C-alpha atoms as a PDB file:
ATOM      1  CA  UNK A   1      76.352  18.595   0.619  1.00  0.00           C
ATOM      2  CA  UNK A   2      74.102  21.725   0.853  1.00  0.00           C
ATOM      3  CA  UNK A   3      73.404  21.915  -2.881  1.00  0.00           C
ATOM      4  CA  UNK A   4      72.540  17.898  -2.543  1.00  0.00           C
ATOM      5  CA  UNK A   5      69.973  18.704  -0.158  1.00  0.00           C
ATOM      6  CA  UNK A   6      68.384  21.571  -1.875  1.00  0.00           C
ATOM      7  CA  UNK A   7      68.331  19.307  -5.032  1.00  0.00           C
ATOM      8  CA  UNK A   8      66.445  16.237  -2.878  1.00  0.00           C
ATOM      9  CA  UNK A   9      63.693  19.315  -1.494  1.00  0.00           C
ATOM     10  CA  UNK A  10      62.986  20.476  -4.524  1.00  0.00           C
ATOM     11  CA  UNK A  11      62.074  17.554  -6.633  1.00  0.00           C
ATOM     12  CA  UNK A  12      59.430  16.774  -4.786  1.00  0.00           C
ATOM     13  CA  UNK A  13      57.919  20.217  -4.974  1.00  0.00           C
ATOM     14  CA  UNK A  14      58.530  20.511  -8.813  1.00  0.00           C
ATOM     15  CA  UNK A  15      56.047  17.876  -9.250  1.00  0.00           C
ATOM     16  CA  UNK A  16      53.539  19.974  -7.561  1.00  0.00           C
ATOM     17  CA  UNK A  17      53.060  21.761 -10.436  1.00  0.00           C
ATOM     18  CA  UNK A  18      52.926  18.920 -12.662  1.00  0.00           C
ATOM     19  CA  UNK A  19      49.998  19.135 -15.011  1.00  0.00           C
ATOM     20  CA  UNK A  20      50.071  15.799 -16.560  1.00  0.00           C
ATOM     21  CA  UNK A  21      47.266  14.910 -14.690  1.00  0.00           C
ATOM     22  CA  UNK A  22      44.272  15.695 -17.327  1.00  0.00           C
ATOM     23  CA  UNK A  23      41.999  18.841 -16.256  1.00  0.00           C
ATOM     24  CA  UNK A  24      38.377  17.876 -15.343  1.00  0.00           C
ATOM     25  CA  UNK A  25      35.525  18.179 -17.829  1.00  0.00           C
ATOM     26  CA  UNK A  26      33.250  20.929 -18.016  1.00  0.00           C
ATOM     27  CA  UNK A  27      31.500  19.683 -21.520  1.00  0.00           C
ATOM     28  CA  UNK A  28      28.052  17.161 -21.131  1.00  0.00           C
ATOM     29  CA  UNK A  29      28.877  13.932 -21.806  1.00  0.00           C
ATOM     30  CA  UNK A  30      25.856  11.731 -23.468  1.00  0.00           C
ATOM     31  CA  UNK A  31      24.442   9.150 -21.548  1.00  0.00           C
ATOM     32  CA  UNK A  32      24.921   5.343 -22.906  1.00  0.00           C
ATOM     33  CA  UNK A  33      23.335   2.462 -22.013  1.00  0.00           C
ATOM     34  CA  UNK A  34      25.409   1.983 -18.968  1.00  0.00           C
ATOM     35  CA  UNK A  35      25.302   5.377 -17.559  1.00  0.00           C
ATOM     36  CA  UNK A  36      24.065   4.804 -14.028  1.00  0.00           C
ATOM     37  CA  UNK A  37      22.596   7.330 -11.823  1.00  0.00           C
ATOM     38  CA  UNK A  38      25.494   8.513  -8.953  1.00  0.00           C
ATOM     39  CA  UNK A  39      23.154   8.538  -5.938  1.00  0.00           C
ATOM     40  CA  UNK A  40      21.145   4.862  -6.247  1.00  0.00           C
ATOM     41  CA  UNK A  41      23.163   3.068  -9.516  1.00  0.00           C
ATOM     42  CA  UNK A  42      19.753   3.419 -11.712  1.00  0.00           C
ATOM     43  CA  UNK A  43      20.155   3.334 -15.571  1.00  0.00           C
ATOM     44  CA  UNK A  44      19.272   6.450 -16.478  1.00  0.00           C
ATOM     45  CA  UNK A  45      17.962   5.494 -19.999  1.00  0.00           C
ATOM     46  CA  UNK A  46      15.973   3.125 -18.275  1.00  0.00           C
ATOM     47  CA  UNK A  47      13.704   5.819 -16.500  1.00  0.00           C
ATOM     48  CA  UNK A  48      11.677   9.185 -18.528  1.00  0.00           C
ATOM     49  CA  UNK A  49      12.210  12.527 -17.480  1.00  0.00           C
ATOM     50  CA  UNK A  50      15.112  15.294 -17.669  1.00  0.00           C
ATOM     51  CA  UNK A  51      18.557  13.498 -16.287  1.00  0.00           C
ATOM     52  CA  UNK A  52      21.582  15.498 -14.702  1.00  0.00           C
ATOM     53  CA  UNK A  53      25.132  15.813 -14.918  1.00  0.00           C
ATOM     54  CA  UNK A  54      27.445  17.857 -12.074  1.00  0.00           C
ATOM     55  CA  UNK A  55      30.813  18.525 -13.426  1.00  0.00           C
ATOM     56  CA  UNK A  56      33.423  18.589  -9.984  1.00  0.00           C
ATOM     57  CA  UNK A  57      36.732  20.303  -9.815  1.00  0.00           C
ATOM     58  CA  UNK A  58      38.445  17.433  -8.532  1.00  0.00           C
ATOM     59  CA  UNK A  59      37.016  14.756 -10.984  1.00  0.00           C
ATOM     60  CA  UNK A  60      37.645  13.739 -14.383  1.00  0.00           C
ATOM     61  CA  UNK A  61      34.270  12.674 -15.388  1.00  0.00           C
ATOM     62  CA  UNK A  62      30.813  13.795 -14.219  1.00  0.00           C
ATOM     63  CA  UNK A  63      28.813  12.428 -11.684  1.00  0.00           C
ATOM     64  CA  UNK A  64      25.323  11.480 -13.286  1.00  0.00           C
ATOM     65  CA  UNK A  65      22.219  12.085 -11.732  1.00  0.00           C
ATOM     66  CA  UNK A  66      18.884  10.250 -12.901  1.00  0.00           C
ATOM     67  CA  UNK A  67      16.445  12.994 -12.014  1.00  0.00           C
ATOM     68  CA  UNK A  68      16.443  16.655 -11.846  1.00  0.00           C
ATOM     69  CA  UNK A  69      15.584  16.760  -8.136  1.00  0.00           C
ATOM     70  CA  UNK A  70      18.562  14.693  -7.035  1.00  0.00           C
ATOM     71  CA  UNK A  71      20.776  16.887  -9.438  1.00  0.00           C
ATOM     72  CA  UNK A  72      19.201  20.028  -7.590  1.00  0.00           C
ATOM     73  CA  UNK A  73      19.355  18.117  -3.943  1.00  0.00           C
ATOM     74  CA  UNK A  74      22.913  17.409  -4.506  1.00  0.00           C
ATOM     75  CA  UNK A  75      24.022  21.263  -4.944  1.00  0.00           C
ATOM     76  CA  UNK A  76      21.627  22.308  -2.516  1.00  0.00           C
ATOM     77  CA  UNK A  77      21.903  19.751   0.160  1.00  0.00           C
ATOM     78  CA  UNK A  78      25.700  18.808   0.041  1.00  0.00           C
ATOM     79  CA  UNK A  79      27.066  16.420   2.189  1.00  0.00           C
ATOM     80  CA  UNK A  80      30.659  17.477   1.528  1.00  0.00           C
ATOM     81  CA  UNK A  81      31.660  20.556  -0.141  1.00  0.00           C
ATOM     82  CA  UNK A  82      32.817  20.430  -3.460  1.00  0.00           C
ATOM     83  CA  UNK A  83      33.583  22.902  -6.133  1.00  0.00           C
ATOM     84  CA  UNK A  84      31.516  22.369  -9.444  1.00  0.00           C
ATOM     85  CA  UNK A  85      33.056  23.160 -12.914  1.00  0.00           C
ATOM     86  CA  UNK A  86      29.506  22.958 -14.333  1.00  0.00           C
ATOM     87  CA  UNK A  87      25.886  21.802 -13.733  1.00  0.00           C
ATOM     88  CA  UNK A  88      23.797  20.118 -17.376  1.00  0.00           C
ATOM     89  CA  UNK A  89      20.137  19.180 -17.109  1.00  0.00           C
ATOM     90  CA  UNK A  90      17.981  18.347 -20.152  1.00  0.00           C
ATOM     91  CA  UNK A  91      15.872  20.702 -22.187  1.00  0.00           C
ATOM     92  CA  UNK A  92      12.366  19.222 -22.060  1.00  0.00           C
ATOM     93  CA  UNK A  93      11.567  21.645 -24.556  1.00  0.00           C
ATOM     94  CA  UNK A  94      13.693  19.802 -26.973  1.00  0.00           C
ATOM     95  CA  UNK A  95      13.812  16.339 -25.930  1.00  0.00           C
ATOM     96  CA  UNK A  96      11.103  13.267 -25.440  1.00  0.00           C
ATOM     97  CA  UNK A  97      10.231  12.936 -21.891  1.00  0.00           C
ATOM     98  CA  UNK A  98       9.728   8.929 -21.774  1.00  0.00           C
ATOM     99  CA  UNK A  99      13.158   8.913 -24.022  1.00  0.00           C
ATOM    100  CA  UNK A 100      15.562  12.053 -23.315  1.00  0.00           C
ATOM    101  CA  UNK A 101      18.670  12.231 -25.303  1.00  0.00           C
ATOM    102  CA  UNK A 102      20.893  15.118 -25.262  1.00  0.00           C
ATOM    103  CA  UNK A 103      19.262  19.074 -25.293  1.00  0.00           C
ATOM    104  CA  UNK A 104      21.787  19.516 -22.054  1.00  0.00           C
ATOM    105  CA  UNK A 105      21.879  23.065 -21.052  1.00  0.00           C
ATOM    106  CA  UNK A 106      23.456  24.842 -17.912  1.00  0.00           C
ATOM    107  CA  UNK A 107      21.244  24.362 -15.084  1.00  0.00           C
ATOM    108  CA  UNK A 108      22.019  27.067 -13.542  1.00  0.00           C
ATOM    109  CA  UNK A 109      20.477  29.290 -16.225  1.00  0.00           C
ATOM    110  CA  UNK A 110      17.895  26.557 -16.616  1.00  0.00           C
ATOM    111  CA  UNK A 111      14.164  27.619 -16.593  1.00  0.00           C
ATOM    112  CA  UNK A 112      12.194  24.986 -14.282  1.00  0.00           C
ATOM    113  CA  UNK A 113       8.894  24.003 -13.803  1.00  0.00           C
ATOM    114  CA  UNK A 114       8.055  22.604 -10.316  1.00  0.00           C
ATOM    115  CA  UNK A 115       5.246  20.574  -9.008  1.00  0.00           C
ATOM    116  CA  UNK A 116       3.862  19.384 -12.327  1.00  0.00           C
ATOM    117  CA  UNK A 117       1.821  16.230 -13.511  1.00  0.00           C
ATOM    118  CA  UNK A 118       4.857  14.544 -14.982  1.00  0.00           C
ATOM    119  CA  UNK A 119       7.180  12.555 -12.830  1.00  0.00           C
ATOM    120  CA  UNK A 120      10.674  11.769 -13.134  1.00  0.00           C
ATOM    121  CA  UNK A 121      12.554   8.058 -12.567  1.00  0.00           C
ATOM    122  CA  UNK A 122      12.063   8.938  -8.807  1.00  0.00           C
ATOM    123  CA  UNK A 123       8.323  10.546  -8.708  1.00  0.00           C
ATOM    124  CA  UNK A 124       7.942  14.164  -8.746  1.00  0.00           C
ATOM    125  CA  UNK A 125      10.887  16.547 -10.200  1.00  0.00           C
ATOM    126  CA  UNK A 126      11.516  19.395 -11.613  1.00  0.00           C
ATOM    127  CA  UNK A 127      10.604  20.086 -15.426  1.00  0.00           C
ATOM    128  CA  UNK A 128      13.956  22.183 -17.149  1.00  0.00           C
ATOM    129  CA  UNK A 129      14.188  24.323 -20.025  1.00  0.00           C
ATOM    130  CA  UNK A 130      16.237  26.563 -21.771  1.00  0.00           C
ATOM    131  CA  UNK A 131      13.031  28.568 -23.178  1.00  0.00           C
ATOM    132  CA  UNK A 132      10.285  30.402 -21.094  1.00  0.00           C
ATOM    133  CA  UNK A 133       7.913  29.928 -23.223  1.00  0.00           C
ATOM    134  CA  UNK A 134       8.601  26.269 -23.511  1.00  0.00           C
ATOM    135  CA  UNK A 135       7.870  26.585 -19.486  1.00  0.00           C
ATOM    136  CA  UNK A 136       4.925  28.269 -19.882  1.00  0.00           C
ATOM    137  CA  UNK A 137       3.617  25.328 -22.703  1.00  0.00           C
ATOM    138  CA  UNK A 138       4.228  22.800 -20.280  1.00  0.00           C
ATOM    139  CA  UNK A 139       2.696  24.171 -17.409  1.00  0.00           C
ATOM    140  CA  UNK A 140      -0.496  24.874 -19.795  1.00  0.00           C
ATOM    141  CA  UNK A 141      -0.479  20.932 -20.533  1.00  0.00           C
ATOM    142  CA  UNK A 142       0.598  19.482 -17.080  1.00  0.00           C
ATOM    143  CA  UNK A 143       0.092  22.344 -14.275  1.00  0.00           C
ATOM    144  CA  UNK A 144       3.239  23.623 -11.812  1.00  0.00           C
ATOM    145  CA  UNK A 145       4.992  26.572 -11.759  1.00  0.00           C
ATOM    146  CA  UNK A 146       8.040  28.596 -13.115  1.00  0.00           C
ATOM    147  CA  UNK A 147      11.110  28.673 -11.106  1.00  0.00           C
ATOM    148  CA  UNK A 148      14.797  29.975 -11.622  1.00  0.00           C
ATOM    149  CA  UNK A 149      17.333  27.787  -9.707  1.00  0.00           C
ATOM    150  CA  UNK A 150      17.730  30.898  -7.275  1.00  0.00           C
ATOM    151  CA  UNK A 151      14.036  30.430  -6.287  1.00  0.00           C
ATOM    152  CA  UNK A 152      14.581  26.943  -5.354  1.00  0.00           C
ATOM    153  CA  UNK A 153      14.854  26.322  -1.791  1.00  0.00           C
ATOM    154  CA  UNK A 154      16.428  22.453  -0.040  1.00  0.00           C
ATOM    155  CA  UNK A 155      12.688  22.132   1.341  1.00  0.00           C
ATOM    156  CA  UNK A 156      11.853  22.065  -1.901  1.00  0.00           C
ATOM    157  CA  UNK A 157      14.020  19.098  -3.364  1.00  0.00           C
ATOM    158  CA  UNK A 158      14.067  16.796  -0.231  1.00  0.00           C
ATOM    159  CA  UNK A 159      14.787  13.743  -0.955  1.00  0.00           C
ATOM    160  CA  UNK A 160      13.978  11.860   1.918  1.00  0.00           C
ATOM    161  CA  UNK A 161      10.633  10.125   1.783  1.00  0.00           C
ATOM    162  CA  UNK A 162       8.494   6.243   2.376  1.00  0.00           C
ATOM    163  CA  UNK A 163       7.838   5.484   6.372  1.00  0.00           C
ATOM    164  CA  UNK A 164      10.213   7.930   8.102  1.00  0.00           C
ATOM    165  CA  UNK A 165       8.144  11.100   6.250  1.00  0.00           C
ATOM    166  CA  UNK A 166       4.528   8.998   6.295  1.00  0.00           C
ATOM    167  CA  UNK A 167       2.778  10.779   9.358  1.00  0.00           C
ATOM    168  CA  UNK A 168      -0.395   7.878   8.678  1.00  0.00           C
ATOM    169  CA  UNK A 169       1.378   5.413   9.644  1.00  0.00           C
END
C-alpha cells in the first residue's frame, strides 16, 4: 500500500521535468505579411522604419514590435516582469528605411540614434545600428544623437502621448 502511494506521488512530479514542451526561440524570425505589431496589431510591413522583436523565456515565438521605441518602452517600462531570451532590432545601416527586411542585430549591443528627422510607424523613434559609423552617417543626413541602450532612460521612450500629454489644450 505504501509503495502504491509513493508510485501515485511521483508520477506527477516526473513530469515536471518533462521537456517535450519545445524551448523558446532566441533566433529573429522574419517578418511576413501578417506579422502584426504586439502592442496596437499594426502590420509591420505596412509602416517604414527599424521594427523589433523581444524573445521571452516563457514563449515560443517572439513578440513583435512595430517601432524601435515601443521595443525599447517595453524593456524599459514593463508592466509585468518577464525574462527575455533575446532583444533584435533592424540595422538601418543595412536595410531600406520605407521597406526594412531583415539586418536584425542584438539590441542590446545596438548603436542608436535618437531624436532624428526620420520617424518610425508611430512618429519619432530611435534609429539602430550595428556600425558607429553608420550612426554617425545618419546623424550627418538627418540630425540626433548617438546612444547605447545603457544611455537610454524610460523618459526617453514614453509612449504616452495626444490630449492627456497636450498642455495647449
Amino acid at each position: 500500500k505504501a509503495l502504491a502511494l509513493v508510485c501515485l506521488t511521483a508520477a506527477p512530479l516526473a513530469a515536471c521535468g518533462d521537456s517535450s514542451k519545445p524551448a523558446a526561440s532566441t533566433t529573429p524570425v522574419e517578418i511576413t505579411q501578417g506579422t502584426s505589431c504586439e502592442l496596437d496589431g499594426m502590420l509591420l510591413m505596412d509602416y517604414p522604419g527599424p521594427k523589433g522583436q523581444i524573445h521571452f523565456a516563457d514563449a515560443e515565438q517572439p513578440l513583435f514590435y512595430c517601432d524601435t521605441m515601443e521595443v525599447l518602452n517595453t524593456l524599459l517600462v514593463p508592466e509585468q516582469v518577464r525574462k527575455v531570451n533575446a532583444v533584435y532590432v533592424q540595422d538601418m545601416g543595412k536595410t531600406d528605411w520605407d521597406n526594412p527586411q531583415g539586418a536584425w542585430i542584438d539590441a542590446r549591443t545596438a548603436i542608436f540614434v535618437h531624436g532624428s528627422k526620420r520617424k518610425g510607424s508611430m512618429g519619432p523613434t530611435f534609429a539602430s545600428f550595428s556600425q558607429e559609423a553608420d550612426a554617425k552617417k545618419f546623424i550627418e543626413e538627418y540630425g540626433g544623437e548617438l546612444v547605447r541602450m545603457s544611455d537610454i532612460t524610460p523618459e526617453m521612450v514614453d509612449l504616452r502621448g495626444g490630449a492627456n500629454l497636450d498642455n495647449r489644450m
